[in-house]
Coordinates of C-alpha atoms in Angstrom, one line a residue:
X1 CA 88.9 91.9 71.0
X2 CA 90.0 93.4 67.9
X3 CA 91.2 97.0 67.4
X4 CA 90.0 97.3 63.9
X5 CA 90.8 100.0 61.5
X6 CA 88.9 101.7 58.5
X7 CA 90.5 102.3 55.4
X8 CA 90.8 106.2 55.0
X9 CA 91.5 106.3 51.5
X10 CA 88.7 106.2 48.7
X11 CA 87.6 103.5 46.6
X12 CA 86.2 103.5 43.3
X13 CA 83.6 100.6 42.5
X14 CA 82.7 99.9 38.6
X15 CA 80.4 97.7 36.8
X16 CA 79.8 97.3 33.1
X17 CA 77.3 96.0 31.0
X18 CA 77.3 95.3 27.1
X19 CA 74.2 95.7 25.1
X20 CA 73.9 95.2 21.2
X21 CA 72.3 97.7 19.2
X22 CA 71.7 96.6 15.8
X23 CA 75.3 94.9 14.9
X24 CA 77.1 97.2 17.4
X25 CA 78.3 96.0 20.7
X26 CA 78.5 99.3 23.0
X27 CA 79.5 98.8 26.6
X28 CA 78.1 101.4 29.4
X29 CA 79.8 101.7 32.8
X30 CA 78.5 102.9 36.1
X31 CA 81.3 104.0 38.6
X32 CA 80.6 105.0 42.1
X33 CA 81.8 105.5 45.4
X34 CA 81.3 104.8 49.1
X35 CA 79.4 108.2 50.6
X36 CA 82.1 110.2 51.9
X37 CA 84.5 108.8 49.4
X38 CA 87.0 111.2 47.8
X39 CA 88.4 108.6 45.3
X40 CA 91.4 107.1 44.6
X41 CA 93.4 104.2 45.6
X42 CA 93.0 100.3 44.6
X43 CA 90.1 98.4 44.5
X44 CA 89.6 96.1 47.8
X45 CA 88.2 93.1 47.4
X46 CA 86.1 92.3 50.8
X47 CA 86.8 90.7 54.0
X48 CA 88.3 86.9 54.3
X49 CA 88.2 84.8 57.5
X50 CA 89.3 82.4 59.3
X51 CA 89.3 80.8 62.7
X52 CA 91.8 77.6 62.2
X53 CA 94.8 79.9 62.5
X54 CA 95.6 79.8 58.2
X55 CA 94.3 82.8 55.7
X56 CA 94.7 83.1 52.2
X57 CA 94.3 86.7 51.3
X58 CA 93.9 88.3 48.2
X59 CA 95.7 91.4 47.4
X60 CA 94.3 94.2 49.2
X61 CA 91.8 92.5 50.9
X62 CA 90.5 92.8 54.6
X63 CA 91.5 89.4 56.7
X64 CA 90.6 88.2 60.0
X65 CA 92.0 85.1 61.1
X66 CA 92.1 83.6 64.4
X67 CA 93.8 80.6 66.3
X68 CA 92.2 78.2 69.1
X69 CA 90.6 81.5 71.1
X70 CA 94.2 83.0 72.0
X71 CA 95.3 84.7 68.7
X72 CA 93.4 87.3 66.6
X73 CA 94.7 88.9 63.6
X74 CA 92.8 91.7 61.7
X75 CA 94.5 92.8 58.2
X76 CA 92.9 96.2 57.3
X77 CA 91.8 96.6 53.8
X78 CA 95.2 97.8 51.5
X79 CA 97.6 96.2 54.2
X80 CA 99.2 94.5 51.0
X81 CA 99.3 94.6 47.3
X82 CA 100.0 91.4 46.8
X83 CA 98.3 87.8 47.6
X84 CA 99.5 86.7 51.0
X85 CA 99.1 83.0 53.1
X86 CA 99.1 83.7 56.8
X87 CA 99.6 81.0 59.4
X88 CA 99.2 81.3 63.3
X89 CA 100.9 78.5 65.3
X90 CA 102.1 77.4 68.9
X91 CA 105.9 77.8 69.2
X92 CA 107.4 74.7 70.7
X93 CA 111.4 75.9 71.0
X94 CA 110.3 77.2 74.2
X95 CA 113.9 76.3 75.8
X96 CA 116.1 77.7 72.8
X97 CA 114.1 81.0 73.3
X98 CA 115.2 81.8 76.6
X99 CA 111.7 82.0 78.3
X100 CA 112.4 80.4 81.7
X101 CA 113.6 84.1 82.6
X102 CA 110.7 86.3 81.3
X103 CA 107.7 85.0 83.2
X104 CA 105.5 84.1 80.1
X105 CA 101.8 84.8 80.8
X106 CA 100.7 83.4 77.5
X107 CA 101.6 80.9 74.8
X108 CA 104.7 81.8 72.5
X109 CA 103.2 82.2 68.8
X110 CA 104.7 81.3 65.5
X111 CA 102.9 84.2 62.7
X112 CA 103.8 83.9 59.7
X113 CA 103.7 85.1 55.8
X114 CA 104.4 84.1 52.6
X115 CA 105.8 87.2 51.1
X116 CA 109.1 89.2 53.2
X117 CA 107.6 92.6 52.6
X118 CA 106.6 94.6 55.3
X119 CA 102.4 95.4 55.7
X120 CA 101.9 98.8 54.3
X121 CA 99.7 99.2 56.7
X122 CA 99.8 98.5 60.6
X123 CA 98.0 95.3 61.3
X124 CA 96.3 94.7 64.9
X125 CA 97.3 91.1 66.4
X126 CA 95.5 90.6 70.0
X127 CA 96.9 88.1 72.4
X128 CA 95.1 86.1 75.1
X129 CA 97.2 86.1 78.4
X130 CA 96.6 84.8 81.7
X131 CA 96.2 87.0 84.5
X132 CA 96.3 84.8 87.4
X133 CA 100.1 84.7 86.6
X134 CA 100.3 88.6 87.5
X135 CA 100.4 90.2 90.8
X136 CA 99.8 93.8 92.0
X137 CA 101.9 96.1 90.2
X138 CA 102.4 93.9 87.1
X139 CA 100.9 94.0 84.0
X140 CA 101.0 92.6 80.3
X141 CA 103.4 93.5 77.4
X142 CA 103.6 91.8 73.9
X143 CA 107.4 90.8 72.9
X144 CA 108.6 90.1 69.6
X145 CA 112.1 87.2 69.4
X146 CA 114.5 88.9 67.8
X147 CA 116.7 86.7 65.9
X148 CA 119.5 88.8 65.0
X149 CA 120.1 89.5 68.9
X150 CA 118.4 86.3 70.5
X151 CA 116.5 88.2 72.7
X152 CA 112.8 89.4 73.2
X153 CA 112.2 93.2 72.6
X154 CA 108.8 94.8 73.9
X155 CA 106.4 96.0 71.4
X156 CA 105.1 99.6 72.5
X157 CA 101.4 100.9 72.7
X158 CA 99.8 97.4 74.0
X159 CA 96.0 97.6 74.3
X160 CA 94.3 95.9 77.3
X161 CA 90.9 94.8 77.5
X162 CA 90.0 92.0 80.1
X163 CA 92.5 89.1 79.2
X164 CA 93.1 90.2 75.8
X165 CA 96.2 92.7 75.0
X166 CA 96.5 94.1 71.3
X167 CA 99.4 96.0 69.4
X168 CA 99.7 97.3 65.7
X169 CA 102.7 95.4 64.1
X170 CA 104.1 96.0 60.2
X171 CA 105.9 92.7 60.8
X172 CA 105.1 89.0 62.1
X173 CA 107.3 86.3 63.4
X174 CA 107.4 84.9 67.1
X175 CA 105.5 86.6 69.7
X176 CA 104.2 86.1 73.3
X177 CA 102.6 88.0 76.1
X178 CA 105.2 88.6 79.2
X179 CA 104.8 90.0 82.4
X180 CA 106.5 93.6 83.0
X181 CA 106.8 95.8 86.1
X182 CA 107.8 99.5 86.1
X183 CA 111.1 100.4 87.3
X184 CA 112.2 103.8 87.6
X185 CA 109.9 104.9 84.9
X186 CA 110.8 101.9 82.5
X187 CA 109.2 98.4 82.1
X188 CA 111.4 95.8 83.2
X189 CA 110.7 91.9 83.1
X190 CA 108.9 90.7 86.0
X191 CA 111.3 88.1 88.0
X192 CA 110.7 84.5 87.7
X193 CA 107.8 83.5 90.1
X194 CA 108.8 81.1 92.8
X195 CA 109.0 77.5 92.0
X196 CA 109.5 76.1 96.0
X197 CA 109.7 72.1 96.0
X198 CA 107.9 73.3 99.4
X199 CA 106.2 75.3 101.2
X200 CA 107.1 76.3 104.4
X201 CA 103.5 76.3 105.9
X202 CA 102.1 73.2 103.9
X203 CA 104.5 69.9 105.4
X204 CA 101.6 67.8 107.9
X205 CA 98.7 69.9 106.1
X206 CA 95.9 67.8 105.6
X207 CA 95.4 69.1 102.0
X208 CA 98.9 69.0 101.2
X209 CA 98.8 66.2 98.5
X210 CA 95.9 68.2 96.8
X211 CA 98.1 71.4 97.4
X212 CA 101.2 70.1 95.5
X213 CA 99.3 68.7 92.7
X214 CA 97.2 72.1 92.1
X215 CA 100.3 74.1 92.2
X216 CA 101.9 71.3 89.5
X217 CA 98.9 72.0 87.3
X218 CA 99.3 75.7 87.4
X219 CA 95.8 76.7 88.5
X220 CA 97.2 78.4 91.9
X221 CA 100.2 79.2 93.0
X222 CA 102.2 80.2 96.1
X223 CA 103.6 83.6 97.4
X224 CA 106.7 84.7 96.7
X225 CA 108.0 84.3 100.9
X226 CA 107.7 80.6 100.2
X227 CA 104.5 79.8 101.9
X228 CA 101.2 79.1 100.6
X229 CA 99.1 80.0 102.9
X230 CA 96.5 77.5 103.0
X231 CA 94.3 78.6 105.8
X232 CA 93.4 81.8 104.9
X233 CA 90.0 82.6 103.1
X234 CA 89.6 82.8 99.4
X235 CA 87.4 85.5 97.6
X236 CA 84.9 85.0 95.3
X237 CA 87.0 86.8 92.5
X238 CA 90.1 84.7 93.4
X239 CA 88.1 81.4 93.2
X240 CA 86.5 81.9 89.7
X241 CA 90.4 82.5 88.8
X242 CA 91.0 78.9 90.4
X243 CA 87.8 77.3 89.0
X244 CA 88.3 78.9 85.2
X245 CA 92.3 77.9 85.5
X246 CA 91.3 74.3 86.6
X247 CA 88.7 73.8 83.6
X248 CA 91.3 75.3 81.2
X249 CA 87.9 76.1 78.6
X250 CA 88.7 77.9 76.0
X251 CA 85.8 80.0 75.1
X252 CA 85.2 83.7 75.3
X253 CA 83.5 85.8 78.5
X254 CA 80.1 87.7 77.8
X255 CA 79.9 91.1 78.8
X256 CA 79.8 91.6 82.5
X257 CA 76.6 93.6 83.8
X258 CA 77.0 93.5 87.3
X259 CA 76.2 96.6 89.1
X260 CA 79.8 96.3 90.8
X261 CA 81.5 95.4 88.1
X262 CA 84.2 97.8 88.5
X263 CA 85.3 96.5 91.6
X264 CA 86.3 93.1 90.1
X265 CA 89.8 93.2 89.8
X266 CA 91.5 93.2 85.9
X267 CA 93.0 89.8 86.8
X268 CA 89.7 88.5 87.7
X269 CA 87.6 90.1 85.2
X270 CA 88.2 87.7 82.1
X271 CA 87.9 84.7 84.4
X272 CA 84.6 85.7 85.8
X273 CA 83.0 86.6 82.4
X274 CA 83.9 83.1 81.2
X275 CA 82.4 81.8 84.1
X276 CA 79.2 83.7 83.3
X277 CA 79.3 82.5 80.0
X278 CA 79.5 78.9 80.8
X279 CA 76.9 79.1 83.3
X280 CA 79.0 78.6 86.6
X281 CA 78.2 82.1 88.1
X282 CA 75.0 84.2 88.2
X283 CA 75.4 86.6 90.9
X284 CA 73.0 88.3 93.6
X285 CA 69.7 89.1 93.2
X286 CA 70.6 92.7 93.7
X287 CA 72.8 92.6 90.2
X288 CA 76.2 92.5 92.1
X289 CA 78.7 89.9 92.1
X290 CA 81.1 90.9 95.5
X291 CA 84.1 90.0 93.9
X292 CA 86.1 90.4 97.2
X293 CA 83.5 88.8 98.9
X294 CA 85.1 85.7 101.0
X295 CA 83.1 82.8 99.5
X296 CA 81.0 80.2 101.5
X297 CA 81.2 76.6 101.0
X298 CA 77.3 76.8 99.9
X299 CA 78.5 79.2 97.4
X300 CA 81.7 77.4 96.0
X301 CA 79.5 74.2 96.1
X302 CA 77.0 75.4 93.9
X303 CA 79.7 76.8 91.5
X304 CA 81.3 73.1 91.4
X305 CA 78.2 71.4 90.5
X306 CA 77.2 74.3 87.6
X307 CA 81.0 73.6 86.6
X308 CA 80.2 69.7 86.4
X309 CA 76.7 70.6 84.7
X310 CA 75.1 68.4 87.2
X311 CA 71.3 67.9 87.5
X312 CA 70.4 68.3 90.9
X313 CA 67.1 68.5 93.2
X314 CA 66.1 71.6 95.1
X315 CA 65.8 71.1 98.9
X316 CA 67.4 67.9 98.3
X317 CA 68.1 66.2 101.6
X318 CA 72.1 66.0 102.2
X319 CA 72.4 64.0 104.8
X320 CA 74.7 66.6 106.7
X321 CA 73.8 67.0 110.5
X322 CA 73.2 70.9 109.9
X323 CA 71.0 69.9 106.7
X324 CA 68.6 72.6 108.0
X325 CA 71.1 75.3 107.9
X326 CA 72.0 74.7 104.0
X327 CA 70.3 77.4 101.8
X328 CA 67.5 75.8 99.6
X329 CA 69.4 77.1 96.2
X330 CA 72.7 75.3 97.3
X331 CA 71.2 72.2 98.7
X332 CA 70.9 70.1 95.5
X333 CA 74.3 71.4 94.8
X334 CA 75.6 70.0 98.0
X335 CA 74.0 66.5 98.0
X336 CA 75.3 65.9 94.3
X337 CA 78.7 67.0 95.3
X338 CA 78.7 64.6 98.6
X339 CA 76.8 61.7 96.8
X340 CA 80.2 61.7 94.1
X341 CA 82.7 62.4 97.0
X342 CA 83.6 65.5 96.1
X343 CA 82.8 67.3 99.3
X344 CA 83.2 65.8 102.9
X345 CA 81.7 67.0 106.3
X346 CA 83.5 68.9 108.8
X347 CA 83.5 68.1 112.5
X348 CA 80.6 66.2 113.8
X349 CA 79.4 65.5 110.1
X350 CA 78.7 69.4 109.6
X351 CA 78.6 71.3 106.2
X352 CA 78.9 74.8 107.7
X353 CA 77.4 76.4 104.7
X354 CA 77.9 79.5 105.7
X355 CA 81.3 79.0 106.6
X356 CA 84.3 81.0 104.5
X357 CA 86.1 78.7 102.2
X358 CA 90.1 78.4 102.7
X359 CA 92.5 78.2 99.9
X360 CA 93.0 74.4 100.9
X361 CA 89.6 73.5 100.9
X362 CA 89.1 75.4 97.8
X363 CA 91.8 73.6 95.9
X364 CA 90.6 70.3 97.3
X365 CA 87.3 70.6 96.2
X366 CA 89.0 71.5 92.7
X367 CA 91.2 69.0 92.6
X368 CA 88.4 66.6 93.5
X369 CA 86.1 67.8 90.7
X370 CA 88.6 67.5 87.7
X371 CA 89.2 63.5 89.2
X372 CA 85.6 63.0 88.4
X373 CA 85.9 65.0 85.3
X374 CA 88.6 62.3 84.3

C-alpha cells in the first residue's frame, strides 16, 4: 500500500583496497555509478525496515516502518541528512482533540521523529481506514492536528487503494483519517453518524438485543432516518463487511481476482480481500463474487463456519426437516453451526437454505459466533 519514490539524483559508490609493494603501501580506488546515473549527491546507505512502529534511520537512508497493519511509512533516500529515530503510536487524547464532531474512520496516530527539521524529500504515510463507516457520496481524507489552531486540517492529494489512503508530507505529528463530503465543490467534514439509543423499528423485534449489542460493538450501524431495517435482506458484500468488522482481524487482504471485481463497491473491497485471504470466501465456480446478490442462509452458514475454522463433514445430517434441500457443500457447515447453537431453524424446524438472510438474522448469527469465540 505504499507509494514509493526513487532517488532521482546520481549516487557514486567507491571502494578501496590497499596493496603492499615492497615497503610502500599503495591504495587503489574503484568508483562506479548505478546505470543511468549522472553522478553527484551523498552516499545513501541501504534500506532499513521495522514492523513494530519504531525505526532508527541513518542519515540519508531509505526507511520503511509500519505499525499494527494500520500505518505504514516510506522514507526515500536523502529525505534527511541526519540520523533520526521514528516512532508511530496510537494517540489516547481523543476527547481533547475534538474528534467526536469530525467523524473519524480510522484511529488517531502520533507519528514522531527525533529532529525538528522538515524532511528534505516528501515522505509517504499510508493509513488503513474503515470503509463501513462511509456512506454513498462520502470519501476518506487524511487530516493532521494543528496544535496552534487546535483544529484538524486536511492534507490534500490523498490516494485511495481499497481500504488504504496515502499522503505525502514533510513533517510528522498527529494524524487521522476523516470522512469528507463534497459541498459546493469543496471538501467538508461529514456530519457525525446517528447515535440513537433506540431505533424506531427495533422495539419488540425478536432480534432487538442482538441488534443493540452489534451496534454497540460497531460492526453494523443504523440508517440516518433512525431505523435499522432489521427485515431487509443483506448482500454478499454487506455481509462480508459485517463479518470482517466483527472479527477485527488485522490482516492484509489478497489481490482480488474475481471476474466481477469491478462491481465490488469501494467500501466493501477491503473486507472482501481480507475474507478471501483468511479462507472465508471463495466465490463461485465461474470465478465471480456477485457482491450485490442477496446472501442466502446456506452461504452465510458456510462463511461463519469458515470464520470459526470448524471441521465439517460433507453431506452431514443436519436434523432440519428440509435437510434434503440443503446443498451438499453447505450441509457440514449447517450441521456444525446447529450443534454449537449458532444457528437455529425457522417454522416447522426448517432451515430454508435458499432463503435470503435478513439484517436481523445476519447480526444474530455473527453475535452467536462471537460468543463461541469467547
